XYZ file of C-alpha atoms in Angstrom:
766
model
C 8.443 13.593 -78.689
C 12.237 13.304 -78.416
C 13.904 10.051 -79.362
C 16.912 10.897 -77.201
C 17.261 8.785 -74.069
C 15.143 5.926 -75.443
C 16.141 2.314 -76.020
C 16.777 2.288 -79.763
C 18.235 -0.973 -81.075
C 21.546 -0.603 -82.855
C 21.258 -0.159 -86.613
C 24.640 -1.846 -87.082
C 23.754 -5.180 -85.570
C 21.524 -6.874 -88.186
C 24.387 -6.911 -90.706
C 26.961 -8.034 -88.122
C 24.669 -10.841 -86.971
C 23.835 -12.075 -90.482
C 26.308 -11.397 -93.288
C 29.022 -10.076 -90.950
C 31.247 -7.032 -91.212
C 33.620 -6.047 -93.989
C 37.122 -5.830 -92.583
C 40.371 -4.913 -94.292
C 41.101 -8.532 -95.198
C 37.672 -8.698 -96.865
C 38.057 -5.610 -99.056
C 37.747 -6.282 -102.773
C 38.373 -3.164 -104.813
C 39.914 -2.526 -108.262
C 42.643 -0.510 -106.545
C 43.859 -3.757 -104.992
C 43.717 -5.935 -108.088
C 46.909 -7.927 -108.468
C 48.083 -7.145 -104.939
C 51.240 -8.676 -103.543
C 51.421 -9.761 -99.896
C 53.719 -8.520 -97.138
C 55.206 -10.728 -94.442
C 57.513 -9.168 -91.887
C 60.726 -10.677 -90.595
C 60.674 -9.998 -86.869
C 63.460 -10.075 -84.347
C 63.841 -13.284 -82.397
C 66.108 -11.516 -79.908
C 65.040 -9.077 -77.213
C 68.250 -7.032 -77.446
C 71.030 -7.533 -79.940
C 73.227 -5.890 -82.528
C 72.480 -6.773 -86.140
C 75.736 -7.899 -87.712
C 74.297 -8.914 -91.089
C 71.120 -9.871 -92.930
C 71.328 -12.499 -95.665
C 68.216 -12.588 -97.848
C 69.704 -14.525 -100.781
C 67.933 -17.796 -100.045
C 64.608 -16.049 -99.460
C 64.883 -13.990 -102.643
C 65.349 -17.160 -104.701
C 62.238 -18.863 -103.364
C 59.130 -19.264 -105.575
C 56.762 -16.317 -105.540
C 59.099 -13.902 -103.778
C 58.798 -10.446 -105.307
C 61.339 -8.659 -103.133
C 63.037 -8.575 -99.738
C 63.773 -5.198 -98.182
C 65.842 -4.162 -95.179
C 66.552 -0.789 -93.573
C 69.341 -0.237 -96.122
C 66.706 -0.175 -98.878
C 64.529 2.500 -97.335
C 64.633 5.768 -99.241
C 62.599 7.556 -96.577
C 63.705 8.884 -93.175
C 64.111 5.781 -90.991
C 62.646 7.352 -87.854
C 59.095 7.732 -89.123
C 57.772 8.348 -85.646
C 60.368 11.028 -84.837
C 57.878 13.856 -85.220
C 55.345 12.084 -83.007
C 58.019 11.268 -80.445
C 59.256 14.857 -80.312
C 55.730 16.303 -80.162
C 55.071 14.371 -76.962
C 58.236 15.701 -75.375
C 60.426 12.647 -75.882
C 63.885 13.068 -77.409
C 63.867 12.437 -81.164
C 66.819 10.046 -80.831
C 64.478 7.607 -79.049
C 62.101 7.339 -82.012
C 61.395 3.891 -83.352
C 62.764 3.238 -86.871
C 60.547 1.721 -89.513
C 62.929 -1.236 -89.782
C 65.662 -2.025 -87.276
C 68.897 -0.430 -88.461
C 71.780 -1.677 -86.360
C 70.118 -3.223 -83.318
C 66.851 -4.751 -82.171
C 65.243 -3.867 -78.862
C 62.366 -6.330 -78.421
C 61.236 -9.698 -79.740
C 58.905 -8.919 -82.611
C 60.602 -5.737 -83.831
C 60.656 -5.407 -87.621
C 63.914 -6.420 -89.300
C 62.947 -6.980 -92.949
C 60.035 -7.035 -95.387
C 59.243 -10.026 -97.571
C 56.844 -9.431 -100.461
C 55.312 -12.429 -102.218
C 52.747 -13.132 -104.914
C 50.587 -15.250 -102.588
C 50.081 -14.949 -98.832
C 51.054 -18.558 -98.095
C 54.515 -18.000 -99.591
C 55.451 -15.276 -97.137
C 56.080 -17.175 -93.878
C 58.467 -19.696 -95.487
C 60.390 -16.953 -97.259
C 60.595 -14.891 -94.064
C 61.988 -17.900 -92.214
C 64.718 -18.166 -94.870
C 66.048 -14.667 -94.148
C 69.166 -15.195 -92.034
C 69.930 -12.505 -89.464
C 73.246 -12.603 -87.606
C 72.671 -11.212 -84.114
C 75.182 -10.327 -81.420
C 73.267 -10.619 -78.135
C 73.254 -7.688 -75.715
C 72.208 -7.563 -72.040
C 68.449 -7.573 -71.617
C 66.537 -5.109 -69.436
C 63.118 -6.398 -68.369
C 62.576 -4.927 -64.893
C 61.885 -1.167 -65.000
C 63.136 -0.765 -61.433
C 66.484 -2.275 -62.365
C 66.427 -0.500 -65.703
C 66.354 2.954 -64.139
C 69.260 2.231 -61.803
C 72.724 3.654 -62.422
C 74.857 1.285 -64.468
C 71.927 -0.522 -66.084
C 72.506 -1.595 -69.706
C 71.241 1.142 -72.022
C 68.688 0.380 -74.711
C 69.613 3.601 -76.497
C 73.347 4.263 -76.001
C 73.013 7.886 -77.133
C 70.539 8.555 -74.299
C 71.936 9.019 -70.812
C 69.638 6.497 -69.123
C 66.670 4.240 -69.713
C 64.361 6.843 -68.185
C 62.561 8.636 -70.997
C 59.844 10.524 -69.109
C 59.648 12.143 -65.677
C 56.661 14.197 -64.539
C 59.133 16.524 -62.835
C 59.886 17.791 -66.341
C 56.259 18.963 -66.559
C 56.617 21.140 -63.490
C 55.195 18.619 -61.023
C 56.901 18.781 -57.604
C 58.416 15.374 -56.930
C 60.359 15.921 -53.704
C 59.107 13.590 -50.977
C 59.232 14.983 -47.436
C 60.679 12.705 -44.775
C 58.046 13.797 -42.266
C 55.101 13.756 -44.686
C 53.162 11.202 -42.601
C 54.458 12.325 -39.188
C 51.093 13.642 -37.972
C 49.104 10.615 -39.166
C 47.575 8.302 -36.559
C 47.086 5.501 -39.098
C 49.220 4.670 -42.133
C 49.324 1.819 -44.603
C 51.707 1.073 -47.467
C 51.885 -1.344 -50.352
C 53.777 -2.181 -53.501
C 51.115 -2.539 -56.196
C 51.734 -4.063 -59.625
C 49.386 -3.075 -62.443
C 50.429 -5.753 -64.892
C 51.077 -5.551 -68.621
C 48.081 -6.599 -70.717
C 47.206 -7.042 -74.393
C 44.147 -5.457 -76.008
C 43.268 -8.548 -78.099
C 40.923 -6.916 -80.633
C 38.821 -9.322 -82.646
C 40.355 -8.000 -85.876
C 44.139 -8.025 -85.875
C 46.084 -5.157 -87.422
C 45.879 -5.065 -91.184
C 46.340 -2.744 -94.135
C 45.864 -2.836 -97.883
C 46.961 -0.129 -100.296
C 47.405 0.728 -103.946
C 47.239 3.597 -106.410
C 43.772 4.685 -107.478
C 42.950 5.797 -111.018
C 43.660 9.396 -110.028
C 47.214 8.445 -109.005
C 46.682 8.849 -105.262
C 47.766 6.303 -102.674
C 44.624 4.711 -101.218
C 44.902 2.669 -98.037
C 42.410 0.617 -96.066
C 43.530 0.235 -92.448
C 42.121 -1.248 -89.261
C 42.371 2.005 -87.364
C 40.650 4.203 -84.802
C 41.109 7.315 -86.923
C 41.569 7.500 -90.695
C 42.670 11.135 -90.709
C 45.566 10.465 -88.355
C 46.728 7.537 -90.479
C 46.573 9.756 -93.573
C 48.616 12.498 -91.933
C 51.235 10.079 -90.611
C 51.587 8.392 -94.002
C 52.175 11.784 -95.628
C 54.723 12.780 -92.993
C 56.570 9.460 -92.827
C 56.776 8.832 -96.571
C 57.330 12.430 -97.623
C 54.182 12.551 -99.742
C 52.333 15.620 -100.943
C 49.238 16.928 -99.198
C 46.134 15.573 -100.883
C 47.957 12.580 -102.355
C 46.655 10.033 -99.833
C 43.207 8.646 -99.101
C 42.658 6.435 -96.037
C 39.603 4.358 -95.239
C 39.229 2.943 -91.750
C 37.755 -0.469 -92.283
C 35.076 -0.212 -93.789
C 34.384 -2.034 -90.478
C 36.961 -2.142 -87.697
C 36.875 -5.137 -85.395
C 37.813 -3.472 -82.134
C 40.515 -1.038 -81.172
C 40.647 -0.372 -77.401
C 43.445 2.202 -77.843
C 46.326 0.373 -79.543
C 44.893 1.157 -82.999
C 45.272 4.915 -82.517
C 47.539 6.207 -85.293
C 49.941 3.990 -87.197
C 52.671 1.448 -86.610
C 55.696 0.892 -88.859
C 53.814 -2.056 -90.359
C 51.129 0.171 -91.927
C 53.612 2.824 -93.003
C 55.752 0.206 -94.718
C 52.749 -1.118 -96.619
C 52.419 2.365 -98.095
C 56.157 2.471 -98.784
C 56.043 -0.891 -100.581
C 53.268 0.338 -102.868
C 55.455 3.251 -103.926
C 58.561 1.120 -104.273
C 56.964 -1.695 -106.246
C 54.326 0.382 -108.056
C 51.730 -2.282 -107.335
C 49.097 -2.892 -104.648
C 50.125 -4.554 -101.406
C 48.200 -6.302 -98.616
C 49.198 -7.175 -95.046
C 47.287 -8.995 -92.309
C 49.159 -9.999 -89.188
C 48.710 -13.306 -87.387
C 47.308 -13.489 -83.872
C 50.766 -14.270 -82.544
C 52.181 -11.185 -84.257
C 49.383 -9.166 -82.717
C 50.207 -10.462 -79.250
C 53.960 -9.895 -79.466
C 54.140 -6.698 -81.533
C 51.011 -4.554 -81.239
C 51.287 -2.043 -78.397
C 50.547 -3.358 -74.918
C 48.792 -1.574 -72.063
C 49.224 -0.768 -68.362
C 52.500 -2.054 -66.771
C 53.137 0.078 -63.727
C 54.780 -0.613 -60.384
C 53.280 1.696 -57.766
C 54.537 2.365 -54.255
C 51.700 3.857 -52.241
C 51.365 5.080 -48.685
C 48.170 6.474 -47.231
C 47.655 8.095 -43.860
C 45.103 9.845 -41.699
C 43.254 9.862 -38.401
C 41.897 6.950 -36.421
C 38.314 8.009 -37.152
C 38.849 7.277 -40.874
C 39.747 10.715 -42.281
C 42.444 10.375 -44.944
C 44.776 13.357 -44.820
C 47.879 12.219 -46.729
C 48.526 10.162 -49.843
C 51.758 9.398 -51.656
C 52.246 7.463 -54.885
C 55.555 6.701 -56.587
C 54.989 5.337 -60.107
C 57.472 3.430 -62.238
C 56.040 2.721 -65.678
C 57.474 0.162 -68.098
C 57.034 1.797 -71.519
C 58.862 -0.867 -73.516
C 61.624 -0.340 -76.039
C 60.485 3.007 -77.470
C 58.541 5.880 -75.878
C 55.190 5.950 -77.622
C 51.944 7.232 -76.113
C 52.197 4.788 -73.235
C 55.279 6.529 -71.881
C 53.220 9.672 -71.235
C 50.390 7.892 -69.412
C 51.937 8.097 -65.905
C 51.045 11.781 -66.089
C 47.367 10.811 -66.314
C 47.867 8.502 -63.329
C 49.306 11.478 -61.449
C 46.439 13.664 -62.685
C 43.801 11.297 -61.252
C 45.833 10.183 -58.237
C 43.390 11.091 -55.454
C 40.334 9.743 -57.269
C 36.990 10.710 -55.718
C 38.485 11.850 -52.441
C 39.193 15.228 -50.874
C 42.662 14.473 -49.574
C 44.467 17.536 -48.285
C 48.059 16.430 -48.901
C 49.422 14.638 -51.967
C 52.906 13.675 -53.134
C 53.550 12.020 -56.486
C 56.466 10.838 -58.542
C 56.243 9.178 -61.923
C 58.817 8.033 -64.445
C 58.708 5.899 -67.575
C 61.534 3.441 -68.093
C 62.484 1.755 -71.367
C 62.822 -2.035 -71.344
C 63.269 -4.766 -73.948
C 59.550 -5.314 -74.394
C 56.849 -4.186 -76.802
C 56.214 -0.430 -76.429
C 53.152 0.419 -74.376
C 50.366 2.527 -75.826
C 46.894 3.633 -74.786
C 44.626 0.807 -73.641
C 41.012 1.244 -72.498
C 41.336 3.839 -69.747
C 44.971 4.753 -70.447
C 46.497 5.887 -67.150
C 43.209 6.338 -65.322
C 42.653 2.645 -64.421
C 46.133 2.619 -62.917
C 45.258 5.613 -60.729
C 41.964 4.083 -59.614
C 43.624 0.754 -58.865
C 46.170 2.450 -56.609
C 43.857 4.727 -54.630
C 41.128 2.112 -54.247
C 43.572 -0.478 -52.933
C 45.002 2.227 -50.666
C 41.560 3.062 -49.261
C 40.980 -0.603 -48.411
C 44.421 -0.861 -46.827
C 43.713 2.250 -44.741
C 40.300 0.963 -43.673
C 41.874 -2.341 -42.633
C 44.626 -0.604 -40.660
C 42.063 1.609 -38.911
C 39.688 -1.285 -38.263
C 36.865 0.418 -40.169
C 34.384 -0.596 -42.847
C 35.776 0.254 -46.309
C 32.448 1.735 -47.426
C 32.321 4.008 -44.394
C 35.876 5.228 -44.992
C 35.019 6.129 -48.567
C 31.873 8.008 -47.520
C 33.849 9.994 -44.972
C 36.413 11.182 -47.522
C 34.362 11.864 -50.651
C 34.402 15.172 -52.479
C 30.900 16.510 -51.836
C 28.435 17.529 -54.578
C 28.520 21.183 -53.508
C 32.306 21.337 -53.989
C 32.133 21.196 -57.806
C 33.830 22.336 -59.939
C 36.621 20.813 -57.859
C 40.323 21.496 -58.416
C 42.291 18.390 -57.472
C 45.417 18.359 -55.364
C 47.434 17.127 -58.346
C 46.904 20.547 -59.904
C 46.212 18.854 -63.229
C 42.418 18.510 -63.209
C 39.236 20.388 -62.406
C 36.340 17.972 -62.004
C 33.198 19.332 -63.685
C 30.435 17.783 -61.569
C 29.610 14.664 -59.610
C 27.802 12.979 -56.761
C 30.165 10.338 -55.422
C 28.257 9.729 -52.151
C 25.060 9.264 -54.158
C 26.684 6.696 -56.447
C 27.974 4.607 -53.548
C 24.665 4.866 -51.707
C 22.801 3.548 -54.760
C 25.340 0.770 -55.224
C 25.143 -0.469 -51.634
C 21.355 -0.482 -51.754
C 21.266 -2.280 -55.107
C 23.756 -4.906 -53.933
C 22.181 -5.427 -50.501
C 25.485 -4.632 -48.794
C 24.403 -5.342 -45.218
C 23.045 -8.724 -46.248
C 26.296 -9.560 -48.012
C 28.272 -8.720 -44.879
C 26.022 -10.996 -42.846
C 26.449 -13.853 -45.329
C 30.215 -13.347 -45.272
C 30.301 -13.412 -41.461
C 28.345 -16.669 -41.426
C 30.779 -18.241 -43.923
C 33.740 -17.231 -41.792
C 32.132 -18.532 -38.624
C 31.468 -21.877 -40.308
C 35.146 -22.118 -41.239
C 34.747 -23.867 -44.579
C 37.325 -23.659 -47.370
C 35.169 -21.490 -49.634
C 35.187 -17.966 -48.345
C 33.292 -14.929 -49.583
C 34.971 -11.650 -50.503
C 33.246 -8.293 -51.003
C 35.141 -5.621 -52.908
C 34.326 -1.961 -53.498
C 35.775 0.592 -55.883
C 34.583 4.141 -56.465
C 36.201 5.864 -59.412
C 36.341 9.105 -61.340
C 38.030 9.424 -64.701
C 38.564 12.014 -67.398
C 37.077 11.731 -70.890
C 36.918 13.926 -73.947
C 39.485 16.566 -74.785
C 39.747 20.173 -75.979
C 40.936 19.067 -79.451
C 37.336 18.935 -80.592
C 35.661 16.989 -83.385
C 33.946 17.693 -86.688
C 30.472 16.838 -87.890
C 28.677 17.649 -91.145
C 25.006 17.125 -91.923
C 23.508 17.289 -95.403
C 19.828 17.082 -96.323
C 19.383 15.939 -99.923
C 16.789 16.764 -102.571
C 14.761 13.631 -101.838
C 14.430 14.558 -98.172
C 16.967 12.048 -96.918
C 20.041 13.077 -94.923
C 23.674 12.104 -94.525
C 25.788 12.586 -91.422
C 29.561 12.865 -91.894
C 31.514 12.487 -88.649
C 35.194 12.897 -87.874
C 34.860 10.211 -85.219
C 35.467 6.597 -86.187
C 33.437 3.688 -84.833
C 34.950 0.309 -84.047
C 32.018 -1.133 -82.132
C 30.592 1.931 -80.373
C 27.346 2.194 -82.343
C 27.864 5.579 -83.984
C 25.535 4.780 -86.885
C 22.705 4.512 -84.377
C 23.740 7.388 -82.119
C 24.444 9.946 -84.845
C 21.227 9.127 -86.719
C 19.288 9.513 -83.461
C 20.742 12.970 -82.942
C 20.087 14.047 -86.523
C 16.585 12.564 -86.620
C 15.648 14.312 -83.402
C 16.657 17.706 -84.804
C 15.630 17.281 -88.438
C 12.420 15.322 -88.093
C 13.710 12.863 -90.701
C 13.242 9.159 -89.837
C 16.394 7.351 -88.754
C 16.094 4.862 -91.606
C 16.462 7.743 -94.080
C 19.697 8.950 -92.487
C 23.063 7.611 -93.656
C 26.119 7.877 -91.410
C 29.603 8.096 -92.935
C 32.859 7.952 -90.972
C 36.418 6.854 -91.531
C 37.006 7.950 -95.134
C 39.323 10.912 -95.560
C 37.867 11.771 -98.963
C 34.363 12.074 -97.567
C 35.389 13.348 -94.126
C 38.678 15.207 -94.548
C 38.587 16.755 -91.070
C 38.492 14.502 -88.060
C 40.342 13.320 -84.980
C 38.999 9.825 -84.333
C 37.558 7.713 -81.558
C 39.451 7.156 -78.325
C 39.399 8.448 -74.766
C 35.587 8.099 -74.569
C 35.306 11.284 -76.605
C 32.866 10.413 -79.359
C 29.430 11.430 -78.068
C 30.482 14.501 -76.137
C 32.581 15.813 -79.047
C 31.585 14.108 -82.299
C 27.973 13.728 -81.235
C 27.674 17.370 -80.234
C 29.225 18.398 -83.574
C 26.499 16.371 -85.333
C 23.881 17.949 -83.075
C 25.110 21.465 -83.834
C 25.395 20.785 -87.573
C 21.821 19.478 -87.593
C 20.638 22.607 -85.851
C 22.526 24.778 -88.335
C 20.811 22.997 -91.238
C 17.431 23.538 -89.593
C 18.202 27.241 -89.134
C 19.069 27.573 -92.834
C 15.972 25.605 -93.795
C 13.743 27.831 -91.673
C 15.041 30.875 -93.531
C 14.148 29.284 -96.874
C 10.771 28.140 -95.571
C 10.074 31.634 -94.255
C 10.644 33.037 -97.731
C 8.351 30.447 -99.295
C 5.690 30.967 -96.626
C 6.072 34.748 -96.755
C 6.831 34.977 -93.057
C 9.629 36.102 -90.780
C 12.368 33.582 -90.009
C 11.571 33.772 -86.314
C 7.954 32.781 -86.919
C 8.752 29.511 -88.704
C 8.913 26.285 -86.697
C 9.842 22.720 -87.599
C 7.413 20.057 -86.491
C 9.952 17.263 -85.934
C 7.209 14.640 -85.493
C 5.989 15.330 -89.044
C 9.230 16.662 -90.543
C 7.442 19.772 -91.840
C 7.948 23.534 -91.551
C 5.091 25.922 -90.875
C 4.347 29.308 -89.402
C 3.765 29.044 -85.684
C 0.089 28.542 -85.009
C -0.855 27.573 -88.601
C 0.269 23.943 -89.107
C -2.239 23.325 -91.912
C -0.045 25.082 -94.462
C 3.337 23.345 -94.162
C 6.353 22.481 -96.266
C 8.404 19.280 -96.167
C 12.139 18.941 -96.606
C 11.751 18.155 -100.319
C 10.088 21.518 -100.988
C 12.537 23.443 -98.823
C 15.666 21.832 -100.269
C 14.363 22.386 -103.798
C 14.420 26.107 -103.093
C 18.002 26.030 -101.784
C 20.824 27.387 -103.951
C 22.707 24.065 -104.190
C 19.774 21.640 -104.300
C 20.837 20.451 -100.846
C 21.359 21.947 -97.423
C 24.554 21.263 -95.553
C 26.416 22.491 -92.473
C 29.830 21.677 -91.030
C 30.473 22.219 -87.327
C 33.399 21.667 -85.018
C 32.775 21.306 -81.311
C 35.543 21.762 -78.764
C 34.655 21.900 -75.053
C 36.633 24.056 -72.623
C 37.958 20.943 -70.880
C 37.434 17.227 -70.489
C 34.549 15.821 -68.478
C 34.801 13.501 -65.477
C 32.479 10.474 -65.377
C 32.335 8.531 -62.143
C 30.777 5.481 -60.573
C 30.852 2.804 -57.918
C 31.408 -0.939 -58.396
C 30.965 -3.910 -56.097
C 32.251 -7.422 -56.684
C 31.431 -10.586 -54.780
C 33.878 -13.463 -55.156
C 34.141 -16.930 -53.738
C 37.692 -18.113 -53.049
C 38.580 -21.753 -52.558
C 41.277 -21.503 -49.905
C 42.485 -25.036 -50.648
C 43.218 -24.400 -54.332
C 43.265 -20.606 -54.708
C 40.521 -20.635 -57.339
C 38.476 -17.435 -57.532
C 34.903 -17.398 -58.850
C 33.188 -14.070 -59.507
C 29.644 -14.560 -58.205
C 28.149 -11.079 -58.548
C 29.097 -7.773 -60.083
C 27.062 -4.643 -59.389
C 27.811 -1.215 -60.814
C 26.465 2.314 -60.814
C 28.112 4.324 -63.604
C 27.361 8.004 -64.178
C 28.322 9.337 -67.596
C 26.042 12.333 -67.617
C 23.028 12.321 -69.900
C 22.427 8.946 -71.582
C 21.613 9.175 -75.288
C 20.706 5.503 -75.757
C 20.602 3.073 -72.802
C 21.160 0.093 -75.117
C 24.486 1.464 -76.317
C 25.519 2.673 -72.855
C 24.826 -0.722 -71.318
C 26.820 -2.435 -74.040
C 29.796 -0.200 -73.323
C 29.486 -0.918 -69.611
C 29.276 -4.676 -70.191
C 32.384 -4.688 -72.365
C 34.382 -2.485 -70.020
C 33.503 -4.520 -66.946
C 34.451 -7.741 -68.741
C 37.868 -6.338 -69.628
C 38.350 -5.013 -66.104
C 37.494 -8.406 -64.617
C 39.861 -10.019 -67.118
C 42.755 -7.922 -65.865
C 41.867 -8.638 -62.245
C 41.678 -12.414 -62.574
C 43.208 -13.731 -65.795
C 45.191 -11.539 -68.151
C 48.940 -10.938 -68.135
C 51.588 -10.465 -70.805
C 54.683 -12.263 -69.588
C 58.289 -12.702 -70.725
C 61.003 -15.169 -69.770
C 64.388 -14.104 -68.444
C 65.733 -13.583 -71.979
C 62.858 -11.356 -73.046
C 60.977 -14.003 -75.029
C 57.178 -13.552 -74.963
C 55.393 -16.322 -73.073
C 51.841 -15.232 -73.882
C 51.847 -15.204 -77.671
C 48.434 -16.770 -78.286
C 45.077 -17.357 -76.642
C 46.240 -20.655 -75.191
C 48.751 -18.839 -72.990
C 47.022 -15.469 -72.624
C 43.763 -15.997 -70.753
C 40.668 -13.978 -71.647
C 37.345 -14.037 -69.795
C 34.435 -15.708 -71.529
C 30.764 -15.871 -70.638
C 31.580 -18.887 -68.473
C 33.705 -16.763 -66.128
C 31.297 -13.830 -65.876
C 27.992 -13.462 -64.030
C 25.150 -11.332 -65.347
C 26.090 -7.779 -64.475
C 23.670 -5.772 -62.327
C 23.648 -2.221 -63.662
C 22.333 0.712 -61.666
C 21.413 3.960 -63.427
C 22.540 7.458 -62.494
C 22.798 10.631 -64.600
C 24.577 13.838 -63.587
C 24.667 16.032 -66.725
C 27.870 17.944 -67.373
C 27.656 21.674 -68.108
C 30.467 21.371 -70.658
C 28.327 20.435 -73.669
C 24.693 20.886 -74.740
C 23.943 17.170 -74.469
C 25.180 16.984 -70.883
C 27.003 13.796 -71.902
C 30.255 12.381 -70.591
C 32.161 9.333 -71.817
C 31.135 5.773 -70.908
C 33.464 3.567 -72.959
C 36.221 3.110 -70.377
C 34.348 3.295 -67.072
C 34.001 -0.457 -66.672
C 37.722 -1.136 -66.972
C 38.496 1.564 -64.407
C 36.131 0.483 -61.644
C 35.944 -3.267 -62.173
C 39.598 -4.202 -61.706
C 40.112 -2.758 -58.196
C 36.630 -3.907 -57.107
C 37.465 -7.526 -57.955
C 40.992 -7.244 -56.529
C 39.629 -5.806 -53.288
C 37.092 -8.631 -53.138
C 39.808 -11.274 -53.456
C 41.899 -9.664 -50.719
C 38.797 -9.300 -48.549
C 38.110 -13.032 -48.830
C 41.666 -13.761 -47.690
C 41.827 -11.102 -44.981
C 40.544 -13.491 -42.315
C 43.764 -15.464 -42.872
C 45.987 -12.410 -42.444
C 46.550 -11.698 -46.142
C 46.647 -7.945 -46.748
C 47.407 -7.719 -50.468
C 47.454 -9.874 -53.602
C 48.685 -8.528 -56.910
C 46.698 -9.037 -60.074
C 45.908 -11.149 -61.928
C 44.658 -13.037 -58.889
C 45.378 -16.443 -60.385
C 44.835 -19.610 -58.355
C 48.598 -20.025 -57.951
C 49.060 -16.444 -56.748
C 46.165 -16.697 -54.297
C 47.359 -20.076 -53.024
C 50.882 -18.773 -52.511
C 49.619 -15.752 -50.567
C 47.685 -18.056 -48.250
C 50.549 -20.546 -47.983
C 53.078 -17.845 -47.108
C 50.770 -16.415 -44.458
C 50.143 -19.826 -42.921
C 53.820 -20.734 -42.799
């Protein structure tokens, strides 16, 4: 009997719930004995020239080992130049390890203070005197792209660093594009800047091992990428660096992909000082300096016929990528790619640019470009339904891509959806939620005229997960009959230890408790890409599956020799974990006997799996909110979702991913926003000012089940890790607007805070 698809409790959780995880700050290893501690001097100006840096007072303070500035670096200052250029951005826009002659956002690194004890660092850093000459600040990307705007990078012609026109996307808007439409609706939609807020802040610890190699522990989503970037940035030799992710990583959500200057400089300090070094940022540093997410202004217009058929859609995207073009600057392309969502819209126009501003650079954040696309099209569908006087569910049903149209090439020209059943997902959702009953309850509330009104919001989404880069997996069966799985993926909460051991156990017939899973150590797993983009199961998991099958094939050949039979006649009874000739189970061999006959006293196989393209999970979400029209307070009463990520390996893990994603999506819709004052100073630098949802703000989620296996991998699996953030935000936003629609309000930007809701009502009333 297969274990796949069953509710297996996570193997990781007993340790997390009792003794806790081991994070970078917890690591105790001889390599780190006698470590010094790094504290970074960060810019207090959003945009300024650096006239001088005086570290004399800091250097003289007790416990200070050294103070370094950009002038001390004996490595190329633009450590991210190769990454910047590889993504198509000009190399002259690369972020330096330490600011050289100017700073471009509050929190940018200016100097390094190294001390004997961690408590000595902050005082010494405060004693470093930096003479700044203020420069004009650019905070609005719309103003920043205009002619004559102050330039963040004077050797670049403008603040625009990315335009999808450069990727061959037509961006000319026709004046008569909507001329034939009977109904049109337009809106300016803001998808606000947010912070990932992982439980474990960024941290790194490094030193030289006994073999002379640099060994670093880092809170990262991919150890191999950190290793490669350390080698490239510091000019080190191949094979001279070992990186360990964790051992446990307390959340990533995208911003922990790759490295920041902070981690690279930890490695540099080890080489400079010839002693181990540790660094753990504060929560405030994390909020003002780790990469942020989202931050788009979208101008959308949607048009079609009076019967609800959408025929035209236009989206003009202006993305705020912060001071330097990192991965976030590319994400408007993914918004363009997914622009029309689940709908068969005949005519599409898109524009998208990324504009540099004096803010923290944006990076990938749970969904990375796809939530922005879903937010735009799902708000547009509600706006169109309102303008046409039609039910928003009915409008969606009328415009869905149909199941028999797959594989479906989208109008953006950038995606081919593998498979889906969008009408089926919405039908299940409406039945599960009791949609007609909700409408009746809402109508009664409105007729009664009380201050607390009900809003019902829908969102149907499709996103892209996985990638053609592939992932590695190695499986080894040892002499004692136990097994080890080595995966190039890297868990930071996803439950890989459980999932990979399920896959291996199912193929090998070895109990899960006798299977060890190893990830995130470049010595043990030299080949790997990492975990992001909901890629792990459909790439890393399939690699483990294939490696397990390869080991079984090799074992069958050995067993056939021992049993004096043909290879094809030998079978593995996975329930018993024994090999025998088909039809004669009485004479069987276990793994111990088979491995003993192998040449190397163990059986191992390494596989890399790369699909032909990414897969496209989809789903439908419904939110019910109550809005107090006197105060603007929004309470989320119900949240119902149907998420289809192909074949489900373990419902426990899938549900956990859905819960977390929905919570983050609701947080963006109602609470979260990174904000700056007029001078570019962060105003949300801690959890007192940056609001996160807790259990008190969230109802119990109602999760519907649907599985449409993809043909792109043997598991039929798609990604599930980002679905909640993609569908939840527009569902809640649409619900808030729906509650206010009886008062004439047609749009409210997120987060739908009490003040913002109250102002929308007040402006409509006056």
